[in-house]
PDB file of C-alpha atoms and ligand atoms in Angstrom:
ATOM      1  CA  MET A 916       0.000   0.000   0.000  1.00 36.00           C
ATOM      2  CA  SER A 917       1.443   3.315  -0.992  1.00 40.00           C
ATOM      3  CA  CYS A 918       1.588   6.173   1.416  1.00 42.00           C
ATOM      4  CA  ILE A 919      -0.232   9.190   0.062  1.00 47.00           C
ATOM      5  CA  MET A 920       0.257  12.387   1.962  1.00 48.00           C
ATOM      6  CA  THR A 921      -2.991  14.130   2.754  1.00 56.00           C
ATOM      7  CA  GLN A 922      -3.339  17.309   0.821  1.00 86.00           C
ATOM      8  CA  TYR A 923      -6.203  19.779   1.024  1.00 95.00           C
ATOM      9  CA  VAL A 924      -9.245  18.405   2.801  1.00 96.00           C
ATOM     10  CA  LEU A 925     -12.806  19.606   3.123  1.00 97.00           C
ATOM     11  CA  PRO A 926     -12.860  21.911   6.157  1.00 97.00           C
ATOM     12  CA  LYS A 927     -15.444  21.215   8.848  1.00 97.00           C
ATOM     13  CA  LEU A 928     -18.122  23.831   9.229  1.00 97.00           C
ATOM     14  CA  PRO A 929     -18.084  25.725  12.533  1.00 95.00           C
ATOM     15  CA  TYR A 930     -21.881  25.110  12.853  1.00 97.00           C
ATOM     16  CA  ASP A 931     -24.426  22.435  11.948  1.00 97.00           C
ATOM     17  CA  TYR A 932     -26.218  22.588   8.621  1.00 97.00           C
ATOM     18  CA  HIS A 933     -29.548  23.394  10.233  1.00 97.00           C
ATOM     19  CA  GLU A 934     -28.259  26.213  12.406  1.00 97.00           C
ATOM     20  CA  LEU A 935     -28.656  28.940   9.771  1.00 96.00           C
ATOM     21  CA  GLU A 936     -32.035  27.535   8.762  1.00 95.00           C
ATOM     22  CA  GLN A 937     -34.072  30.715   8.890  1.00 91.00           C
ATOM     23  CA  PHE A 938     -31.769  32.325   6.337  1.00 96.00           C
ATOM     24  CA  MET A 939     -29.936  29.465   4.668  1.00 96.00           C
ATOM     25  CA  ASP A 940     -31.586  26.086   4.511  1.00 96.00           C
ATOM     26  CA  ALA A 941     -29.833  22.942   5.661  1.00 97.00           C
ATOM     27  CA  GLU A 942     -30.243  21.130   2.343  1.00 97.00           C
ATOM     28  CA  THR A 943     -28.527  23.890   0.388  1.00 97.00           C
ATOM     29  CA  LEU A 944     -25.700  24.129   2.926  1.00 97.00           C
ATOM     30  CA  GLN A 945     -25.126  20.402   2.987  1.00 98.00           C
ATOM     31  CA  ILE A 946     -25.013  20.003  -0.797  1.00 98.00           C
ATOM     32  CA  HIS A 947     -22.944  23.157  -1.135  1.00 98.00           C
ATOM     33  CA  HIS A 948     -20.421  21.959   1.424  1.00 98.00           C
ATOM     34  CA  GLN A 949     -20.300  18.206   0.821  1.00 98.00           C
ATOM     35  CA  LYS A 950     -20.657  18.221  -2.965  1.00 98.00           C
ATOM     36  CA  PHE A 951     -19.554  21.543  -4.422  1.00 98.00           C
ATOM     37  CA  HIS A 952     -16.776  22.394  -1.990  1.00 98.00           C
ATOM     38  CA  GLN A 953     -15.535  18.788  -2.063  1.00 98.00           C
ATOM     39  CA  THR A 954     -15.263  19.042  -5.852  1.00 98.00           C
ATOM     40  CA  TYR A 955     -12.979  22.050  -5.472  1.00 98.00           C
ATOM     41  CA  VAL A 956     -10.874  20.283  -2.831  1.00 97.00           C
ATOM     42  CA  ASP A 957     -10.423  17.275  -5.117  1.00 97.00           C
ATOM     43  CA  GLY A 958      -9.806  19.468  -8.161  1.00 97.00           C
ATOM     44  CA  LEU A 959      -7.157  21.483  -6.353  1.00 96.00           C
ATOM     45  CA  ASN A 960      -5.309  18.371  -5.199  1.00 95.00           C
ATOM     46  CA  LYS A 961      -5.468  16.951  -8.725  1.00 95.00           C
ATOM     47  CA  SER A 962      -4.315  20.225 -10.302  1.00 94.00           C
ATOM     48  CA  LEU A 963      -1.317  20.350  -7.971  1.00 93.00           C
ATOM     49  CA  ARG A 964      -0.517  16.689  -8.631  1.00 92.00           C
ATOM     50  CA  ASN A 965      -0.615  17.344 -12.376  1.00 90.00           C
ATOM     51  CA  ILE A 966       2.248  19.804 -12.094  1.00 89.00           C
ATOM     52  CA  GLY A 967       4.167  17.801  -9.504  1.00 86.00           C
ATOM     53  CA  GLY A 968       3.245  20.374  -6.908  1.00 80.00           C
ATOM     54  CA  GLU A 969       1.312  18.140  -4.546  1.00 77.00           C
ATOM     55  CA  PHE A 970       3.741  18.986  -1.760  1.00 73.00           C
ATOM     56  CA  HIS A 971       3.866  22.663  -2.648  1.00 76.00           C
ATOM     57  CA  PRO A 972       5.197  24.339   0.502  1.00 80.00           C
ATOM     58  CA  LYS A 973       3.024  27.396   0.064  1.00 87.00           C
ATOM     59  CA  TYR A 974      -0.597  27.639   1.123  1.00 91.00           C
ATOM     60  CA  ILE A 975      -3.059  28.211  -1.717  1.00 94.00           C
ATOM     61  CA  THR A 976      -3.466  31.944  -1.002  1.00 95.00           C
ATOM     62  CA  SER A 977       0.269  32.423  -1.634  1.00 95.00           C
ATOM     63  CA  ILE A 978       0.023  30.428  -4.852  1.00 94.00           C
ATOM     64  CA  LEU A 979      -2.986  32.497  -5.987  1.00 97.00           C
ATOM     65  CA  SER A 980      -0.984  35.635  -5.180  1.00 96.00           C
ATOM     66  CA  ASP A 981       1.848  34.489  -7.431  1.00 95.00           C
ATOM     67  CA  LEU A 982       0.240  32.744 -10.403  1.00 94.00           C
ATOM     68  CA  ASN A 983       3.356  33.323 -12.506  1.00 93.00           C
ATOM     69  CA  SER A 984       5.045  30.620 -10.436  1.00 90.00           C
ATOM     70  CA  ILE A 985       2.583  28.063 -11.882  1.00 90.00           C
ATOM     71  CA  PRO A 986       3.084  26.626 -15.389  1.00 91.00           C
ATOM     72  CA  THR A 987       0.791  28.426 -17.850  1.00 93.00           C
ATOM     73  CA  SER A 988      -0.978  25.208 -18.787  1.00 92.00           C
ATOM     74  CA  ALA A 989      -2.087  24.624 -15.185  1.00 93.00           C
ATOM     75  CA  ARG A 990      -2.955  28.184 -14.233  1.00 95.00           C
ATOM     76  CA  GLY A 991      -6.624  27.960 -15.235  1.00 97.00           C
ATOM     77  CA  ASP A 992      -7.183  24.888 -13.052  1.00 97.00           C
ATOM     78  CA  ILE A 993      -5.391  26.388 -10.069  1.00 96.00           C
ATOM     79  CA  VAL A 994      -7.435  29.594 -10.357  1.00 97.00           C
ATOM     80  CA  PHE A 995     -10.685  27.645 -10.639  1.00 98.00           C
ATOM     81  CA  PHE A 996     -10.172  24.881  -8.087  1.00 98.00           C
ATOM     82  CA  GLY A 997      -7.778  26.707  -5.763  1.00 97.00           C
ATOM     83  CA  GLY A 998     -10.020  29.758  -5.765  1.00 98.00           C
ATOM     84  CA  GLY A 999     -13.042  27.509  -5.281  1.00 98.00           C
ATOM     85  CA  TYR A1000     -11.379  25.793  -2.344  1.00 98.00           C
ATOM     86  CA  GLU A1001     -10.261  28.973  -0.582  1.00 98.00           C
ATOM     87  CA  ASN A1002     -13.276  31.157  -1.392  1.00 98.00           C
ATOM     88  CA  HIS A1003     -15.611  28.574   0.145  1.00 98.00           C
ATOM     89  CA  ARG A1004     -13.371  28.118   3.172  1.00 98.00           C
ATOM     90  CA  LEU A1005     -13.696  31.842   3.875  1.00 98.00           C
ATOM     91  CA  TYR A1006     -17.406  31.892   3.041  1.00 98.00           C
ATOM     92  CA  TRP A1007     -18.143  29.193   5.672  1.00 98.00           C
ATOM     93  CA  GLU A1008     -15.982  30.876   8.297  1.00 97.00           C
ATOM     94  CA  THR A1009     -17.702  34.218   7.805  1.00 97.00           C
ATOM     95  CA  LEU A1010     -21.143  32.732   8.499  1.00 97.00           C
ATOM     96  CA  SER A1011     -22.504  32.240  11.988  1.00 97.00           C
ATOM     97  CA  PRO A1012     -25.825  31.411  13.664  1.00 95.00           C
ATOM     98  CA  THR A1013     -25.022  33.900  16.430  1.00 91.00           C
ATOM     99  CA  THR A1014     -24.119  37.224  14.974  1.00 85.00           C
ATOM    100  CA  HIS A1015     -23.980  40.832  16.087  1.00 80.00           C
ATOM    101  CA  LYS A1016     -25.451  42.032  12.773  1.00 86.00           C
ATOM    102  CA  LYS A1017     -22.895  44.843  12.518  1.00 95.00           C
ATOM    103  CA  PRO A1018     -19.146  45.247  12.863  1.00 97.00           C
ATOM    104  CA  THR A1019     -17.741  47.320  15.704  1.00 96.00           C
ATOM    105  CA  GLY A1020     -14.369  48.798  16.615  1.00 96.00           C
ATOM    106  CA  LYS A1021     -11.745  49.616  14.015  1.00 97.00           C
ATOM    107  CA  LEU A1022     -13.512  47.849  11.153  1.00 97.00           C
ATOM    108  CA  ALA A1023     -16.681  49.849  11.828  1.00 98.00           C
ATOM    109  CA  ASP A1024     -14.556  53.017  11.909  1.00 98.00           C
ATOM    110  CA  SER A1025     -12.990  52.087   8.590  1.00 97.00           C
ATOM    111  CA  ILE A1026     -16.384  51.412   7.015  1.00 98.00           C
ATOM    112  CA  ASP A1027     -17.612  54.794   8.260  1.00 98.00           C
ATOM    113  CA  LEU A1028     -14.491  56.475   6.895  1.00 97.00           C
ATOM    114  CA  TYR A1029     -14.742  55.061   3.376  1.00 97.00           C
ATOM    115  CA  PHE A1030     -18.480  54.505   2.984  1.00 98.00           C
ATOM    116  CA  GLY A1031     -20.043  57.068   5.317  1.00 98.00           C
ATOM    117  CA  ASN A1032     -21.886  54.536   7.465  1.00 98.00           C
ATOM    118  CA  PHE A1033     -22.668  50.840   7.673  1.00 98.00           C
ATOM    119  CA  GLU A1034     -26.027  51.148   5.919  1.00 98.00           C
ATOM    120  CA  THR A1035     -24.418  52.805   2.882  1.00 98.00           C
ATOM    121  CA  PHE A1036     -21.736  50.119   2.820  1.00 98.00           C
ATOM    122  CA  GLN A1037     -24.471  47.481   2.922  1.00 98.00           C
ATOM    123  CA  GLU A1038     -26.343  49.121   0.047  1.00 98.00           C
ATOM    124  CA  LYS A1039     -23.223  49.371  -2.106  1.00 98.00           C
ATOM    125  CA  PHE A1040     -22.158  45.810  -1.335  1.00 98.00           C
ATOM    126  CA  THR A1041     -25.632  44.470  -2.098  1.00 98.00           C
ATOM    127  CA  LYS A1042     -25.771  46.399  -5.373  1.00 98.00           C
ATOM    128  CA  GLN A1043     -22.388  45.047  -6.465  1.00 98.00           C
ATOM    129  CA  SER A1044     -23.249  41.463  -5.560  1.00 98.00           C
ATOM    130  CA  LEU A1045     -26.470  41.687  -7.583  1.00 98.00           C
ATOM    131  CA  SER A1046     -24.594  43.167 -10.540  1.00 98.00           C
ATOM    132  CA  ILE A1047     -22.768  39.857 -11.106  1.00 97.00           C
ATOM    133  CA  GLU A1048     -23.900  38.223 -14.321  1.00 94.00           C
ATOM    134  CA  GLY A1049     -23.484  34.475 -14.186  1.00 94.00           C
ATOM    135  CA  SER A1050     -21.286  32.936 -11.493  1.00 97.00           C
ATOM    136  CA  GLY A1051     -19.056  34.940  -9.213  1.00 98.00           C
ATOM    137  CA  TRP A1052     -18.280  36.320  -5.766  1.00 98.00           C
ATOM    138  CA  CYS A1053     -18.688  39.694  -4.099  1.00 98.00           C
ATOM    139  CA  TRP A1054     -16.021  40.743  -1.585  1.00 98.00           C
ATOM    140  CA  MET A1055     -14.977  43.159   1.043  1.00 98.00           C
ATOM    141  CA  VAL A1056     -11.210  43.248   0.694  1.00 98.00           C
ATOM    142  CA  PHE A1057      -8.297  45.110   2.198  1.00 98.00           C
ATOM    143  CA  ASN A1058      -6.190  46.892  -0.394  1.00 98.00           C
ATOM    144  CA  PRO A1059      -2.650  46.881   1.035  1.00 96.00           C
ATOM    145  CA  THR A1060      -1.417  49.423  -1.527  1.00 96.00           C
ATOM    146  CA  PHE A1061      -3.867  52.090  -0.431  1.00 96.00           C
ATOM    147  CA  GLN A1062      -4.326  50.646   3.083  1.00 95.00           C
ATOM    148  CA  ARG A1063      -8.091  50.705   2.804  1.00 97.00           C
ATOM    149  CA  ILE A1064     -11.113  48.459   2.584  1.00 97.00           C
ATOM    150  CA  GLU A1065     -12.927  48.120  -0.738  1.00 98.00           C
ATOM    151  CA  ILE A1066     -15.841  46.255  -2.312  1.00 98.00           C
ATOM    152  CA  MET A1067     -15.133  44.222  -5.427  1.00 98.00           C
ATOM    153  CA  ILE A1068     -16.502  41.336  -7.470  1.00 98.00           C
ATOM    154  CA  THR A1069     -14.752  38.447  -9.200  1.00 98.00           C
ATOM    155  CA  VAL A1070     -16.017  36.104 -11.905  1.00 98.00           C
ATOM    156  CA  ASN A1071     -16.303  32.350 -11.444  1.00 98.00           C
ATOM    157  CA  ASN A1072     -13.851  31.412  -8.673  1.00 98.00           C
ATOM    158  CA  GLU A1073     -11.230  34.073  -9.266  1.00 98.00           C
ATOM    159  CA  SER A1074      -9.583  35.283  -6.101  1.00 98.00           C
ATOM    160  CA  PRO A1075      -8.803  38.803  -4.881  1.00 98.00           C
ATOM    161  CA  TRP A1076      -5.412  37.406  -3.790  1.00 98.00           C
ATOM    162  CA  SER A1077      -4.447  37.262  -7.485  1.00 98.00           C
ATOM    163  CA  ILE A1078      -4.724  41.040  -7.784  1.00 97.00           C
ATOM    164  CA  ASN A1079      -3.020  41.819  -4.486  1.00 96.00           C
ATOM    165  CA  LYS A1080      -6.149  42.324  -2.401  1.00 98.00           C
ATOM    166  CA  ILE A1081      -6.791  40.542   0.875  1.00 98.00           C
ATOM    167  CA  PRO A1082     -10.271  39.027   1.275  1.00 98.00           C
ATOM    168  CA  LEU A1083     -12.085  39.847   4.506  1.00 98.00           C
ATOM    169  CA  LEU A1084     -15.676  38.872   3.697  1.00 98.00           C
ATOM    170  CA  CYS A1085     -17.358  37.221   0.735  1.00 98.00           C
ATOM    171  CA  ILE A1086     -20.693  36.079  -0.587  1.00 98.00           C
ATOM    172  CA  ASP A1087     -21.012  33.217  -3.040  1.00 98.00           C
ATOM    173  CA  MET A1088     -23.203  34.408  -5.922  1.00 98.00           C
ATOM    174  CA  TRP A1089     -23.194  31.104  -7.826  1.00 98.00           C
ATOM    175  CA  GLU A1090     -26.687  29.761  -8.366  1.00 96.00           C
ATOM    176  CA  HIS A1091     -25.887  26.649  -6.315  1.00 96.00           C
ATOM    177  CA  ALA A1092     -25.546  28.865  -3.220  1.00 97.00           C
ATOM    178  CA  TYR A1093     -29.210  29.869  -3.136  1.00 96.00           C
ATOM    179  CA  TYR A1094     -31.319  28.200  -5.821  1.00 95.00           C
ATOM    180  CA  LEU A1095     -33.093  25.542  -3.705  1.00 93.00           C
ATOM    181  CA  LYS A1096     -34.484  28.089  -1.262  1.00 93.00           C
ATOM    182  CA  TYR A1097     -34.576  31.323  -3.251  1.00 93.00           C
ATOM    183  CA  GLN A1098     -34.868  30.135  -6.879  1.00 92.00           C
ATOM    184  CA  ASN A1099     -34.167  33.167  -9.050  1.00 90.00           C
ATOM    185  CA  ASN A1100     -34.655  35.606  -6.173  1.00 95.00           C
ATOM    186  CA  LYS A1101     -31.076  36.715  -5.655  1.00 96.00           C
ATOM    187  CA  PRO A1102     -32.014  39.888  -3.721  1.00 97.00           C
ATOM    188  CA  ASP A1103     -33.673  37.799  -0.975  1.00 97.00           C
ATOM    189  CA  TYR A1104     -30.626  35.556  -0.710  1.00 98.00           C
ATOM    190  CA  VAL A1105     -28.315  38.556  -0.255  1.00 98.00           C
ATOM    191  CA  LYS A1106     -30.760  40.135   2.201  1.00 97.00           C
ATOM    192  CA  ALA A1107     -30.822  36.924   4.253  1.00 97.00           C
ATOM    193  CA  TRP A1108     -27.035  36.597   4.144  1.00 97.00           C
ATOM    194  CA  TRP A1109     -26.590  39.896   6.020  1.00 97.00           C
ATOM    195  CA  ASN A1110     -28.246  38.213   9.012  1.00 96.00           C
ATOM    196  CA  VAL A1111     -25.700  35.433   9.380  1.00 97.00           C
ATOM    197  CA  ILE A1112     -22.338  37.177   9.020  1.00 98.00           C
ATOM    198  CA  ASN A1113     -19.698  36.325  11.578  1.00 97.00           C
ATOM    199  CA  TRP A1114     -18.461  39.876  12.122  1.00 97.00           C
ATOM    200  CA  GLU A1115     -16.164  38.748  14.946  1.00 96.00           C
ATOM    201  CA  TYR A1116     -14.217  36.648  12.467  1.00 97.00           C
ATOM    202  CA  VAL A1117     -14.154  39.421   9.856  1.00 98.00           C
ATOM    203  CA  MET A1118     -12.982  41.963  12.450  1.00 97.00           C
ATOM    204  CA  ASP A1119     -10.212  39.595  13.579  1.00 97.00           C
ATOM    205  CA  ARG A1120      -8.996  39.239   9.995  1.00 96.00           C
ATOM    206  CA  PHE A1121      -9.000  43.005   9.610  1.00 97.00           C
ATOM    207  CA  CYS A1122      -7.038  43.530  12.848  1.00 96.00           C
ATOM    208  CA  GLU A1123      -4.508  40.794  12.014  1.00 95.00           C
ATOM    209  CA  LEU A1124      -3.460  42.952   9.072  1.00 92.00           C
ATOM    210  CA  GLY A1125      -2.199  45.521  11.546  1.00 87.00           C
ATOM    211  CA  ASN A1126      -5.261  47.724  11.444  1.00 84.00           C
TER     212      ASN A1126
HETATM  213 MN1   MN B1692     -20.311  27.769  -3.959  1.00 68.09          MN
END
């Protein structure tokens, strides 16, 4: 029997599938986590194996930040599966059944500074997420060049890391994230999502950057 080193694995959710029920149904979460996210985990491991990088010493965010270090032929797969792996990891971590509804402290100050107030930030973020045509993600990122938070969108599974932005919060705008409960009603999905954000986690990420 050969010894195969474990590579990326499906992360455990920090809550049970039913715990977000009022806003995100258990069936959607379970399929999303066990089927879709697992596909990205497997695809990432396979993509790395294909280029002999299965023991790549760098974590996927570092690889996504330096795509030139990956052979051109494999870049598309790494962006798709690596982004899919990491985007979902963050998405799960930034959800919580017990939430404070709003950030506080330095992140709240930063939102006020760049967006006026939290409600305006929410409106702008919602508008951007709903502007995505097809599959994609909407993000709150930290821009290290300008030392400020920003809202941005990416298509498919592309990652902000690849354009030197650090993800703090994200919403999955692929149809598989909401279709069972919300069908084509994307606005209701986004509206519900605001109720289950783990602001503690997002604020910790923001502070870890030295803010
Ligand atoms: Mn997804």
